[in-house]
Amino acid sequence: MLKEGSTVELREDGWREGRTNTFREQERMKKFKKEGGEEKVLKPAQSGPARVAVAGKKHLVPLVHLEEDELEEQFVRGSGPGGQATNKTSNCVVLKHIPSGIVVKCHQTRSVDINRKRAREIMQQKLDVFYKGERSDILVKKKEAEAKKQDKRRRANENLERKRLFKEGLLVQAAPENDSV
């Protein structure tokens, strides 16, 4: 499995250089071998430009850089499920951006370091929305995802309606045949 930040050479024809090691590639190669093909392990391309795919997070959005002197950070006791382990430890991070007044509270894990990192990521997203407004990349991506989801839901409902009408058509055709016998 590729780790974040690692690179893989890809040829123009889409074959990956070296061994296949992802599950999808292994399944594709099994199917290819069943059909009589042989596994192709390519050597670096001698001619033509090679593309480099970088493994990691998809759709990274350039966000506002946080200045540490503009942030006020507090560690408070957490709340919610978890009982004594949650209620006694101060691993909830409250981060305040002084110039804008935005406050972020993060208590997603029991680790203070992870909560600090996630609080800063959330703060960056909120600041991006605060400063850019409707032109924010985050809002644009959310709207695109929502539109895609609604389109998928609409197509599914249309498909269900077609199936229902088809079944009704079969029932209407079958009913007169039973009456005539």
PDB file of C-alpha atoms in Angstrom:
ATOM      1  CA  MET A   1       0.000   0.000   0.000  1.00  0.00           C
ATOM      2  CA  LEU A   2       1.306   3.424  -0.861  1.00  0.00           C
ATOM      3  CA  LYS A   3       2.009   5.810   1.935  1.00  0.00           C
ATOM      4  CA  GLU A   4       1.164   9.497   1.887  1.00  0.00           C
ATOM      5  CA  GLY A   5       3.823  11.461   0.112  1.00  0.00           C
ATOM      6  CA  SER A   6       5.293   8.497  -1.824  1.00  0.00           C
ATOM      7  CA  THR A   7       5.526   8.633  -5.609  1.00  0.00           C
ATOM      8  CA  VAL A   8       4.855   6.107  -8.335  1.00  0.00           C
ATOM      9  CA  GLU A   9       5.941   6.372 -11.949  1.00  0.00           C
ATOM     10  CA  LEU A  10       3.127   5.953 -14.477  1.00  0.00           C
ATOM     11  CA  ARG A  11       3.608   5.484 -18.180  1.00  0.00           C
ATOM     12  CA  GLU A  12       1.542   7.211 -20.803  1.00  0.00           C
ATOM     13  CA  ASP A  13      -0.404   4.003 -21.441  1.00  0.00           C
ATOM     14  CA  GLY A  14      -1.495   3.926 -17.784  1.00  0.00           C
ATOM     15  CA  TRP A  15       0.614   0.962 -16.604  1.00  0.00           C
ATOM     16  CA  ARG A  16       2.371   1.416 -13.307  1.00  0.00           C
ATOM     17  CA  GLU A  17       6.108   0.906 -13.033  1.00  0.00           C
ATOM     18  CA  GLY A  18       7.173  -1.990 -10.792  1.00  0.00           C
ATOM     19  CA  ARG A  19       5.082  -4.575  -8.915  1.00  0.00           C
ATOM     20  CA  THR A  20       1.375  -4.302  -8.387  1.00  0.00           C
ATOM     21  CA  ASN A  21       0.602  -3.941  -4.706  1.00  0.00           C
ATOM     22  CA  THR A  22      -2.867  -2.474  -4.322  1.00  0.00           C
ATOM     23  CA  PHE A  23      -5.873  -4.738  -3.926  1.00  0.00           C
ATOM     24  CA  ARG A  24      -7.576  -3.366  -7.051  1.00  0.00           C
ATOM     25  CA  GLU A  25      -4.487  -3.959  -9.160  1.00  0.00           C
ATOM     26  CA  GLN A  26      -4.108  -7.495  -7.823  1.00  0.00           C
ATOM     27  CA  GLU A  27      -7.750  -8.279  -8.642  1.00  0.00           C
ATOM     28  CA  ARG A  28      -7.335  -6.800 -12.124  1.00  0.00           C
ATOM     29  CA  MET A  29      -4.226  -8.926 -12.707  1.00  0.00           C
ATOM     30  CA  LYS A  30      -6.027 -12.113 -11.507  1.00  0.00           C
ATOM     31  CA  LYS A  31      -8.808 -11.470 -14.020  1.00  0.00           C
ATOM     32  CA  PHE A  32      -6.241 -10.703 -16.727  1.00  0.00           C
ATOM     33  CA  LYS A  33      -4.374 -13.985 -16.030  1.00  0.00           C
ATOM     34  CA  LYS A  34      -7.628 -16.001 -16.113  1.00  0.00           C
ATOM     35  CA  GLU A  35      -8.258 -14.630 -19.586  1.00  0.00           C
ATOM     36  CA  GLY A  36      -4.850 -15.920 -20.718  1.00  0.00           C
ATOM     37  CA  GLY A  37      -2.745 -12.825 -20.231  1.00  0.00           C
ATOM     38  CA  GLU A  38       0.595 -12.483 -18.499  1.00  0.00           C
ATOM     39  CA  GLU A  39       1.491 -10.038 -15.759  1.00  0.00           C
ATOM     40  CA  LYS A  40       3.418  -7.085 -17.140  1.00  0.00           C
ATOM     41  CA  VAL A  41       6.069  -5.597 -14.903  1.00  0.00           C
ATOM     42  CA  LEU A  42       7.362  -2.614 -16.783  1.00  0.00           C
ATOM     43  CA  LYS A  43      10.788  -1.107 -16.562  1.00  0.00           C
ATOM     44  CA  PRO A  44      11.231   2.688 -16.566  1.00  0.00           C
ATOM     45  CA  ALA A  45      10.150   4.191 -19.848  1.00  0.00           C
ATOM     46  CA  GLN A  46      13.002   4.829 -22.260  1.00  0.00           C
ATOM     47  CA  SER A  47      11.153   7.384 -24.330  1.00  0.00           C
ATOM     48  CA  GLY A  48       8.300   9.789 -23.717  1.00  0.00           C
ATOM     49  CA  PRO A  49       7.518  11.797 -20.600  1.00  0.00           C
ATOM     50  CA  ALA A  50       6.344   9.870 -17.554  1.00  0.00           C
ATOM     51  CA  ARG A  51       3.621  11.119 -15.243  1.00  0.00           C
ATOM     52  CA  VAL A  52       4.156  11.000 -11.507  1.00  0.00           C
ATOM     53  CA  ALA A  53       1.195  10.226  -9.252  1.00  0.00           C
ATOM     54  CA  VAL A  54       1.498  11.332  -5.659  1.00  0.00           C
ATOM     55  CA  ALA A  55      -0.302   9.236  -3.073  1.00  0.00           C
ATOM     56  CA  GLY A  56      -2.088  11.073  -0.307  1.00  0.00           C
ATOM     57  CA  LYS A  57      -5.094  13.242   0.315  1.00  0.00           C
ATOM     58  CA  LYS A  58      -7.275  14.022  -2.670  1.00  0.00           C
ATOM     59  CA  HIS A  59      -8.494  17.476  -3.506  1.00  0.00           C
ATOM     60  CA  LEU A  60      -6.208  19.425  -1.221  1.00  0.00           C
ATOM     61  CA  VAL A  61      -7.355  23.019  -1.000  1.00  0.00           C
ATOM     62  CA  PRO A  62      -4.836  25.788  -0.307  1.00  0.00           C
ATOM     63  CA  LEU A  63      -5.994  27.246   3.003  1.00  0.00           C
ATOM     64  CA  VAL A  64      -5.042  30.306   5.014  1.00  0.00           C
ATOM     65  CA  HIS A  65      -1.761  29.985   6.918  1.00  0.00           C
ATOM     66  CA  LEU A  66      -2.284  30.288  10.672  1.00  0.00           C
ATOM     67  CA  GLU A  67       0.007  32.591  12.592  1.00  0.00           C
ATOM     68  CA  GLU A  68       0.605  31.196  16.076  1.00  0.00           C
ATOM     69  CA  ASP A  69       0.708  34.673  17.638  1.00  0.00           C
ATOM     70  CA  GLU A  70      -2.872  35.282  16.409  1.00  0.00           C
ATOM     71  CA  LEU A  71      -4.143  32.139  18.176  1.00  0.00           C
ATOM     72  CA  GLU A  72      -5.175  31.674  21.778  1.00  0.00           C
ATOM     73  CA  GLU A  73      -5.152  28.048  22.870  1.00  0.00           C
ATOM     74  CA  GLN A  74      -6.719  26.476  25.956  1.00  0.00           C
ATOM     75  CA  PHE A  75      -7.005  22.924  27.157  1.00  0.00           C
ATOM     76  CA  VAL A  76     -10.240  22.163  28.974  1.00  0.00           C
ATOM     77  CA  ARG A  77     -11.900  19.039  30.266  1.00  0.00           C
ATOM     78  CA  GLY A  78     -13.825  17.067  27.738  1.00  0.00           C
ATOM     79  CA  SER A  79     -17.438  16.020  27.857  1.00  0.00           C
ATOM     80  CA  GLY A  80     -19.660  13.362  26.379  1.00  0.00           C
ATOM     81  CA  PRO A  81     -19.380   9.570  26.357  1.00  0.00           C
ATOM     82  CA  GLY A  82     -16.284   7.981  27.809  1.00  0.00           C
ATOM     83  CA  GLY A  83     -16.919   8.286  31.527  1.00  0.00           C
ATOM     84  CA  GLN A  84     -14.089   8.983  33.920  1.00  0.00           C
ATOM     85  CA  ALA A  85     -11.381   8.757  31.228  1.00  0.00           C
ATOM     86  CA  THR A  86     -13.004  11.644  29.357  1.00  0.00           C
ATOM     87  CA  ASN A  87     -14.203  13.736  32.260  1.00  0.00           C
ATOM     88  CA  LYS A  88     -10.946  13.834  34.266  1.00  0.00           C
ATOM     89  CA  THR A  89      -8.480  14.668  31.502  1.00  0.00           C
ATOM     90  CA  SER A  90      -8.009  18.096  29.948  1.00  0.00           C
ATOM     91  CA  ASN A  91      -7.576  17.001  26.348  1.00  0.00           C
ATOM     92  CA  CYS A  92     -10.263  19.156  24.736  1.00  0.00           C
ATOM     93  CA  VAL A  93      -8.656  21.964  22.728  1.00  0.00           C
ATOM     94  CA  VAL A  94     -10.304  25.388  22.511  1.00  0.00           C
ATOM     95  CA  LEU A  95      -8.672  27.512  19.829  1.00  0.00           C
ATOM     96  CA  LYS A  96      -9.540  31.189  19.329  1.00  0.00           C
ATOM     97  CA  HIS A  97      -8.451  33.308  16.392  1.00  0.00           C
ATOM     98  CA  ILE A  98      -8.045  36.748  17.959  1.00  0.00           C
ATOM     99  CA  PRO A  99      -8.414  38.998  14.840  1.00  0.00           C
ATOM    100  CA  SER A 100     -11.661  37.358  13.635  1.00  0.00           C
ATOM    101  CA  GLY A 101     -13.021  36.127  16.984  1.00  0.00           C
ATOM    102  CA  ILE A 102     -13.687  32.614  15.634  1.00  0.00           C
ATOM    103  CA  VAL A 103     -13.591  29.915  18.314  1.00  0.00           C
ATOM    104  CA  VAL A 104     -13.080  26.205  17.587  1.00  0.00           C
ATOM    105  CA  LYS A 105     -13.523  23.460  20.163  1.00  0.00           C
ATOM    106  CA  CYS A 106     -12.093  20.041  19.296  1.00  0.00           C
ATOM    107  CA  HIS A 107     -12.465  16.894  21.386  1.00  0.00           C
ATOM    108  CA  GLN A 108     -12.504  14.184  18.722  1.00  0.00           C
ATOM    109  CA  THR A 109      -9.876  11.912  20.305  1.00  0.00           C
ATOM    110  CA  ARG A 110      -8.245  11.298  23.680  1.00  0.00           C
ATOM    111  CA  SER A 111      -4.913  12.580  22.364  1.00  0.00           C
ATOM    112  CA  VAL A 112      -4.132  16.253  22.967  1.00  0.00           C
ATOM    113  CA  ASP A 113      -1.685  16.364  20.033  1.00  0.00           C
ATOM    114  CA  ILE A 114      -4.207  14.994  17.539  1.00  0.00           C
ATOM    115  CA  ASN A 115      -6.907  17.318  18.886  1.00  0.00           C
ATOM    116  CA  ARG A 116      -4.563  20.315  18.495  1.00  0.00           C
ATOM    117  CA  LYS A 117      -3.816  19.346  14.899  1.00  0.00           C
ATOM    118  CA  ARG A 118      -7.484  18.816  14.046  1.00  0.00           C
ATOM    119  CA  ALA A 119      -8.499  22.066  15.757  1.00  0.00           C
ATOM    120  CA  ARG A 120      -6.015  23.944  13.577  1.00  0.00           C
ATOM    121  CA  GLU A 121      -7.345  22.234  10.431  1.00  0.00           C
ATOM    122  CA  ILE A 122     -10.909  23.174  11.384  1.00  0.00           C
ATOM    123  CA  MET A 123      -9.772  26.728  12.164  1.00  0.00           C
ATOM    124  CA  GLN A 124      -8.139  27.015   8.736  1.00  0.00           C
ATOM    125  CA  GLN A 125     -11.365  25.898   7.061  1.00  0.00           C
ATOM    126  CA  LYS A 126     -13.477  28.324   9.090  1.00  0.00           C
ATOM    127  CA  LEU A 127     -11.097  31.197   8.344  1.00  0.00           C
ATOM    128  CA  ASP A 128     -11.200  30.336   4.640  1.00  0.00           C
ATOM    129  CA  VAL A 129     -14.996  30.598   4.716  1.00  0.00           C
ATOM    130  CA  PHE A 130     -14.830  33.741   6.880  1.00  0.00           C
ATOM    131  CA  TYR A 131     -12.446  35.634   4.578  1.00  0.00           C
ATOM    132  CA  LYS A 132     -13.552  34.365   1.133  1.00  0.00           C
ATOM    133  CA  GLY A 133     -17.288  33.972   1.801  1.00  0.00           C
ATOM    134  CA  GLU A 134     -19.189  32.334  -1.070  1.00  0.00           C
ATOM    135  CA  ARG A 135     -15.992  32.074  -3.131  1.00  0.00           C
ATOM    136  CA  SER A 136     -14.420  29.771  -0.555  1.00  0.00           C
ATOM    137  CA  ASP A 137     -13.047  26.551  -2.050  1.00  0.00           C
ATOM    138  CA  ILE A 138     -14.538  24.597   0.824  1.00  0.00           C
ATOM    139  CA  LEU A 139     -18.050  25.933   0.231  1.00  0.00           C
ATOM    140  CA  VAL A 140     -17.705  25.372  -3.513  1.00  0.00           C
ATOM    141  CA  LYS A 141     -16.679  21.747  -2.941  1.00  0.00           C
ATOM    142  CA  LYS A 142     -19.535  21.224  -0.462  1.00  0.00           C
ATOM    143  CA  LYS A 143     -22.034  22.641  -2.958  1.00  0.00           C
ATOM    144  CA  GLU A 144     -20.648  20.424  -5.723  1.00  0.00           C
ATOM    145  CA  ALA A 145     -20.880  17.362  -3.461  1.00  0.00           C
ATOM    146  CA  GLU A 146     -24.448  18.277  -2.463  1.00  0.00           C
ATOM    147  CA  ALA A 147     -25.467  18.767  -6.102  1.00  0.00           C
ATOM    148  CA  LYS A 148     -23.899  15.424  -7.011  1.00  0.00           C
ATOM    149  CA  LYS A 149     -25.724  13.727  -4.130  1.00  0.00           C
ATOM    150  CA  GLN A 150     -29.062  15.273  -5.141  1.00  0.00           C
ATOM    151  CA  ASP A 151     -28.523  14.217  -8.754  1.00  0.00           C
ATOM    152  CA  LYS A 152     -27.762  10.664  -7.644  1.00  0.00           C
ATOM    153  CA  ARG A 153     -30.887  10.637  -5.442  1.00  0.00           C
ATOM    154  CA  ARG A 154     -32.985  11.997  -8.335  1.00  0.00           C
ATOM    155  CA  ARG A 155     -31.694   9.297 -10.718  1.00  0.00           C
ATOM    156  CA  ALA A 156     -32.378   6.585  -8.129  1.00  0.00           C
ATOM    157  CA  ASN A 157     -35.955   7.833  -7.658  1.00  0.00           C
ATOM    158  CA  GLU A 158     -36.479   7.923 -11.431  1.00  0.00           C
ATOM    159  CA  ASN A 159     -35.211   4.360 -11.674  1.00  0.00           C
ATOM    160  CA  LEU A 160     -37.545   3.215  -8.878  1.00  0.00           C
ATOM    161  CA  GLU A 161     -40.471   4.936 -10.603  1.00  0.00           C
ATOM    162  CA  ARG A 162     -39.620   3.192 -13.888  1.00  0.00           C
ATOM    163  CA  LYS A 163     -39.512  -0.169 -12.085  1.00  0.00           C
ATOM    164  CA  ARG A 164     -42.857   0.516 -10.396  1.00  0.00           C
ATOM    165  CA  LEU A 165     -44.487   1.470 -13.701  1.00  0.00           C
ATOM    166  CA  PHE A 166     -43.012  -1.607 -15.369  1.00  0.00           C
ATOM    167  CA  LYS A 167     -44.433  -3.885 -12.652  1.00  0.00           C
ATOM    168  CA  GLU A 168     -47.826  -2.184 -12.886  1.00  0.00           C
ATOM    169  CA  GLY A 169     -47.744  -2.714 -16.647  1.00  0.00           C
ATOM    170  CA  LEU A 170     -47.036  -6.411 -16.153  1.00  0.00           C
ATOM    171  CA  LEU A 171     -49.852  -6.703 -13.609  1.00  0.00           C
ATOM    172  CA  VAL A 172     -52.312  -4.975 -15.957  1.00  0.00           C
ATOM    173  CA  GLN A 173     -51.321  -7.305 -18.815  1.00  0.00           C
ATOM    174  CA  ALA A 174     -51.522 -10.407 -16.565  1.00  0.00           C
ATOM    175  CA  ALA A 175     -54.940  -9.517 -15.086  1.00  0.00           C
ATOM    176  CA  PRO A 176     -56.996  -9.686 -18.350  1.00  0.00           C
ATOM    177  CA  GLU A 177     -55.390 -13.048 -19.237  1.00  0.00           C
ATOM    178  CA  ASN A 178     -56.543 -14.571 -15.914  1.00  0.00           C
ATOM    179  CA  ASP A 179     -60.122 -13.279 -16.405  1.00  0.00           C
ATOM    180  CA  SER A 180     -60.489 -14.817 -19.874  1.00  0.00           C
ATOM    181  CA  VAL A 181     -59.610 -18.369 -18.745  1.00  0.00           C
TER     182      VAL A 181
END
